[in-house]
């Protein structure tokens, strides 16, 4: 069962200190943390079997069915992150109507108590003790930032992860069209320009075109299948879960992606919601905040039937694709100024035009615009 589109305020799920579930840290971004949910094994008397919230015969309690098949997402205690109820309202009113059913990682609002938040924060602290190279551990740059204790809501989201039976991967499409503020002679798109600037700031050298782990977002919506294929390698390289034939997966994904209306719809919506750019737009407008959410979402690919199973009928093989992490981007504090400052830096220092430091070696950029200008 996955999260449903509607949430009844009168029958809302409440998670508290005594909810019979185990929470397990799964992943996190700059704004939110995602947890796995499991039934908590307990010992009860025989006459308790079968009652809602009590144990079944295997010692695992019955839990609310809305928890099954979903992940739990909570927001961090940061001033730039919108309250969950406000962000969820934006999702249901501004984001959901833009996409056809089945296109989004769905959300179900639930209430949480301060004691439950503390349970989750303790789980985060526990995972700061893992080695940095252990995939179970928190990234070191995320240490010491925890969940908002005064937040009364969380969301249950569709589980698009991988396991022993399902292969899966995820990536951020980012800006699928050029920034409206970019110079007309730009040789990099907005994402590639920012990436090049970050490489320079961090002192890292991007790999040459064709072998880079990065890809240009513009290639995801390009009409040339060969161009699109250059992006699939980095995307499928992060595939985890059930063993699959990567070459076969890529072969089937290529025509699938080339005809995928969801990616092109995402691009068109980015253009529609921000046609003028940060310098000529009110950053607090609903359209602009929606555009920024659309530029920072995550694209999830899940292969529920495994694209190729040796010696089995693969006629039902299909790929499940959904967009997630469509959170409200509020320009509170210095966020709006930060967006403007980044755009000015990309323009003024020549990161768009490839003239930064008066040097931009040919072939060192993966951007689709580089050889087309």
XYZ file of C-alpha atoms in Angstrom:
373
model
C 0.000 0.000 0.000
C 1.314 3.447 -0.870
C 0.471 6.902 0.330
C -2.815 8.131 -1.021
C -3.597 11.481 -2.575
C -6.064 12.679 0.021
C -5.596 13.204 3.744
C -8.520 13.297 6.137
C -7.894 15.822 8.896
C -10.436 13.993 11.071
C -8.764 10.589 10.716
C -5.132 11.613 10.606
C -2.496 9.128 11.677
C -0.652 10.023 14.900
C 2.853 8.765 15.688
C 3.905 9.003 19.313
C 6.365 7.486 21.765
C 4.354 4.276 22.087
C 3.617 3.628 18.403
C 4.728 -0.022 17.928
C 7.185 0.580 15.106
C 10.923 0.594 14.678
C 12.428 3.496 12.760
C 15.638 3.080 10.821
C 17.671 5.870 9.262
C 17.688 5.548 5.479
C 18.826 8.774 3.836
C 18.787 12.547 4.071
C 19.173 15.702 2.066
C 19.703 19.301 3.054
C 16.127 19.744 4.319
C 14.665 16.348 5.277
C 15.503 12.933 6.694
C 13.865 9.705 5.521
C 13.370 6.647 7.726
C 12.380 3.060 7.093
C 9.414 1.807 9.139
C 9.200 -1.700 10.557
C 6.806 -3.435 12.914
C 8.267 -3.806 16.392
C 8.426 -7.377 17.649
C 6.835 -7.694 21.092
C 5.643 -10.455 23.435
C 1.954 -10.543 24.297
C -0.572 -12.975 25.735
C -2.515 -15.300 23.429
C -5.757 -13.417 23.976
C -4.216 -10.255 22.496
C -3.722 -11.792 19.058
C -5.485 -10.098 16.206
C -6.381 -6.868 17.979
C -5.393 -3.609 16.224
C -2.112 -2.380 17.654
C -1.270 -5.695 19.371
C 0.819 -8.646 18.330
C -0.080 -11.389 15.890
C 1.018 -14.976 16.439
C 4.561 -14.305 15.222
C 5.032 -11.621 17.866
C 4.831 -8.717 15.409
C 2.167 -6.120 16.269
C -0.512 -5.048 13.877
C 0.188 -1.512 12.765
C -1.907 1.013 10.927
C -2.074 -0.133 7.270
C -1.175 3.376 6.164
C 2.345 2.755 7.445
C 2.900 -0.273 5.240
C 4.841 0.195 2.028
C 5.771 3.761 2.874
C 8.737 5.671 4.221
C 8.612 8.356 6.892
C 10.021 11.799 6.146
C 10.645 14.523 8.729
C 12.030 18.015 8.278
C 15.229 19.360 9.769
C 15.398 22.217 12.249
C 16.612 24.842 9.784
C 15.154 28.319 9.146
C 15.179 27.780 5.375
C 12.916 24.694 5.564
C 9.165 25.301 5.412
C 6.905 23.736 8.068
C 5.635 20.340 6.927
C 1.957 21.284 6.886
C 2.681 24.360 4.737
C 4.897 22.389 2.374
C 2.332 19.576 2.105
C -0.414 22.084 1.345
C 1.731 23.573 -1.429
C 2.306 20.071 -2.788
C -1.388 19.159 -2.891
C -2.594 22.515 -4.215
C 0.237 23.649 -6.516
C 2.280 20.584 -7.524
C -0.077 17.592 -7.735
C -2.511 19.217 -10.195
C 0.358 19.751 -12.662
C 1.051 16.042 -13.171
C -0.979 13.013 -14.262
C -1.817 10.375 -11.612
C 1.008 7.994 -10.809
C 3.731 10.475 -11.732
C 4.658 11.620 -8.234
C 5.959 10.100 -5.041
C 2.727 10.492 -3.119
C 2.461 11.983 0.354
C 0.262 11.298 3.346
C 0.283 13.803 6.184
C 0.564 12.451 9.742
C 0.933 13.990 13.186
C 3.992 13.456 15.364
C 4.649 14.179 19.024
C 7.836 15.730 20.496
C 8.634 12.351 22.072
C 8.482 10.681 18.659
C 10.764 13.356 17.182
C 13.264 12.642 19.964
C 13.193 8.935 19.001
C 14.102 9.921 15.474
C 16.812 12.347 16.596
C 18.381 9.600 18.695
C 18.436 7.402 15.609
C 20.322 10.178 13.793
C 22.831 10.490 16.631
C 23.335 6.732 16.564
C 24.201 6.884 12.875
C 26.837 9.535 13.415
C 28.934 6.789 14.969
C 29.358 4.788 11.762
C 32.548 5.118 9.675
C 32.255 7.675 6.883
C 32.589 4.972 4.240
C 29.745 2.930 5.713
C 26.562 3.508 3.714
C 24.549 3.285 6.947
C 26.230 6.317 8.441
C 25.195 9.953 8.161
C 27.363 12.023 5.814
C 29.795 13.982 7.953
C 28.612 17.291 6.500
C 25.146 16.545 7.952
C 26.350 15.959 11.520
C 24.870 17.995 14.371
C 21.766 19.030 12.428
C 18.647 17.344 13.739
C 14.881 17.297 13.338
C 12.669 20.178 14.452
C 11.358 19.382 17.934
C 8.456 21.823 17.566
C 7.257 20.323 14.259
C 3.877 18.646 14.677
C 3.679 16.925 11.297
C 5.571 14.490 9.089
C 4.772 12.797 5.791
C 4.542 9.193 4.694
C 5.888 8.849 1.162
C 5.765 6.162 -1.513
C 8.640 3.712 -1.088
C 10.634 3.902 -4.318
C 13.710 2.216 -2.907
C 15.496 -0.966 -3.817
C 15.650 -4.344 -2.114
C 16.408 -7.999 -2.870
C 13.628 -8.148 -5.479
C 13.615 -4.621 -6.886
C 16.383 -2.640 -8.539
C 16.241 1.115 -8.246
C 18.118 4.331 -8.763
C 17.508 8.034 -8.337
C 18.936 11.293 -9.618
C 18.160 14.997 -9.726
C 17.256 16.279 -13.228
C 17.924 19.846 -12.008
C 17.440 22.620 -14.615
C 16.157 20.963 -17.798
C 16.303 24.236 -19.682
C 18.714 27.153 -19.673
C 18.362 29.838 -17.018
C 16.328 32.795 -18.349
C 19.097 35.055 -16.982
C 21.987 33.320 -18.752
C 23.986 35.272 -21.367
C 22.946 34.618 -24.974
C 26.435 33.293 -25.773
C 26.433 30.798 -22.889
C 28.353 27.560 -23.525
C 27.130 25.945 -20.336
C 23.629 25.459 -19.026
C 22.833 26.620 -15.507
C 23.506 23.231 -13.861
C 26.798 22.664 -15.682
C 27.932 26.246 -15.002
C 27.291 25.851 -11.276
C 28.980 22.439 -11.289
C 32.085 23.879 -12.975
C 32.230 26.686 -10.409
C 31.928 24.219 -7.539
C 34.706 22.057 -9.005
C 36.938 25.116 -9.103
C 36.072 26.123 -5.536
C 36.766 22.620 -4.245
C 39.938 22.211 -6.270
C 38.660 19.158 -8.103
C 39.071 18.511 -11.816
C 36.050 17.140 -13.708
C 36.679 14.137 -15.880
C 36.699 14.539 -19.636
C 33.493 14.385 -21.640
C 32.181 10.845 -22.078
C 33.754 9.424 -18.927
C 32.427 11.829 -16.323
C 30.137 10.674 -13.554
C 28.204 13.893 -14.173
C 25.783 14.476 -17.008
C 24.187 17.512 -18.586
C 20.477 17.784 -17.702
C 19.697 19.109 -21.183
C 20.610 15.692 -22.584
C 17.631 14.156 -20.770
C 15.205 16.005 -23.044
C 17.272 16.098 -26.220
C 15.795 14.684 -29.428
C 18.984 12.732 -30.232
C 18.967 9.278 -28.591
C 22.770 9.125 -28.766
C 22.968 12.296 -26.682
C 20.506 10.847 -24.211
C 22.528 7.641 -23.916
C 25.490 9.602 -22.500
C 23.374 10.393 -19.432
C 22.166 6.875 -18.755
C 25.593 5.565 -17.773
C 25.991 7.861 -14.747
C 22.336 7.270 -13.772
C 22.426 3.471 -14.016
C 25.838 3.374 -12.390
C 24.093 4.159 -9.102
C 21.544 1.350 -9.494
C 21.183 -0.817 -6.385
C 19.115 -3.738 -5.208
C 18.190 -6.834 -7.166
C 20.805 -7.963 -9.690
C 19.948 -6.820 -13.188
C 21.557 -6.832 -16.595
C 22.764 -3.209 -16.804
C 23.320 -3.368 -20.566
C 19.794 -4.697 -21.095
C 18.408 -2.146 -18.636
C 20.081 0.661 -20.594
C 18.894 -0.752 -23.918
C 15.286 -0.733 -22.731
C 15.561 2.587 -20.933
C 16.828 4.469 -23.975
C 13.590 4.386 -26.016
C 11.593 4.618 -22.769
C 13.344 7.824 -21.754
C 13.296 9.212 -25.267
C 9.500 8.999 -25.318
C 9.010 9.732 -21.618
C 6.468 12.567 -21.387
C 7.152 13.068 -17.661
C 10.649 14.471 -18.191
C 9.521 16.809 -20.959
C 6.533 17.892 -18.893
C 8.918 18.738 -16.045
C 10.992 20.856 -18.429
C 7.943 22.669 -19.805
C 6.678 23.422 -16.298
C 10.050 24.843 -15.298
C 9.791 27.243 -18.228
C 6.146 28.090 -17.548
C 6.636 28.848 -13.853
C 9.743 31.015 -14.313
C 9.959 32.548 -17.794
C 11.906 35.670 -16.712
C 14.532 34.582 -14.194
C 15.498 35.603 -10.673
C 16.351 39.232 -11.528
C 12.960 40.048 -13.040
C 10.679 37.967 -10.823
C 9.264 38.251 -7.329
C 10.978 35.305 -5.579
C 8.118 35.082 -3.082
C 5.526 34.435 -5.811
C 3.901 31.008 -5.881
C 4.987 30.417 -9.460
C 8.657 31.119 -8.750
C 8.694 29.003 -5.579
C 7.082 26.201 -7.587
C 9.704 26.582 -10.328
C 12.509 26.259 -7.785
C 10.860 23.134 -6.359
C 10.632 21.662 -9.872
C 14.351 22.388 -10.382
C 15.402 20.529 -7.249
C 13.177 17.455 -7.332
C 14.375 13.852 -7.502
C 13.568 11.407 -10.285
C 13.082 7.862 -8.994
C 13.356 4.789 -11.204
C 12.157 1.468 -9.891
C 12.127 -1.800 -11.778
C 9.508 -3.886 -9.971
C 9.707 -6.867 -12.315
C 13.460 -6.769 -12.895
C 14.177 -5.744 -16.468
C 15.811 -9.040 -17.382
C 15.464 -12.246 -15.399
C 17.501 -15.127 -16.857
C 15.400 -18.039 -18.144
C 12.132 -16.310 -17.264
C 9.368 -14.558 -19.164
C 10.250 -10.854 -19.307
C 7.153 -9.761 -21.221
C 5.788 -7.902 -18.183
C 9.011 -6.025 -17.460
C 8.375 -2.357 -16.953
C 9.920 0.614 -15.212
C 8.171 2.671 -12.578
C 9.137 6.357 -12.673
C 8.067 9.041 -10.207
C 9.139 12.516 -9.178
C 9.704 13.242 -5.505
C 11.233 15.778 -3.107
C 8.972 18.487 -4.516
C 9.261 20.635 -1.431
C 8.235 24.247 -1.132
C 11.234 26.533 -1.673
C 10.646 29.582 0.492
C 12.811 32.692 0.007
C 12.878 33.480 3.725
C 15.992 34.853 5.378
C 18.787 35.303 2.838
C 17.610 32.598 0.432
C 16.351 34.942 -2.292
C 19.545 36.999 -2.112
C 21.582 33.792 -2.230
C 19.835 32.770 -5.465
C 20.596 36.189 -6.970
C 24.204 36.154 -5.796
C 24.819 32.730 -7.351
C 23.342 33.837 -10.673
C 25.431 37.034 -10.681
C 28.581 35.061 -9.923
C 27.923 32.582 -12.734
C 27.462 35.487 -15.155
C 30.159 37.879 -13.961
C 32.917 35.287 -13.576
C 32.264 33.695 -16.966
C 31.029 30.290 -15.826
C 28.148 30.375 -18.311
C 30.331 31.438 -21.237
C 33.269 29.168 -20.417
C 35.625 32.123 -20.001
C 36.313 31.760 -16.284
C 39.936 32.705 -15.560
C 40.245 33.184 -19.340
C 40.637 29.438 -19.721
C 38.217 26.645 -20.443
C 39.904 23.665 -22.113
C 37.999 22.058 -24.933
C 36.522 18.680 -24.104
C 36.594 19.214 -20.343
C 32.898 20.049 -20.077
C 30.007 17.616 -20.276
C 27.479 20.358 -21.093
C 25.418 19.793 -24.205
C 25.782 23.458 -25.155
C 29.575 23.369 -25.213
C 29.979 22.061 -28.771
C 26.776 23.603 -30.068
C 27.745 27.235 -29.558
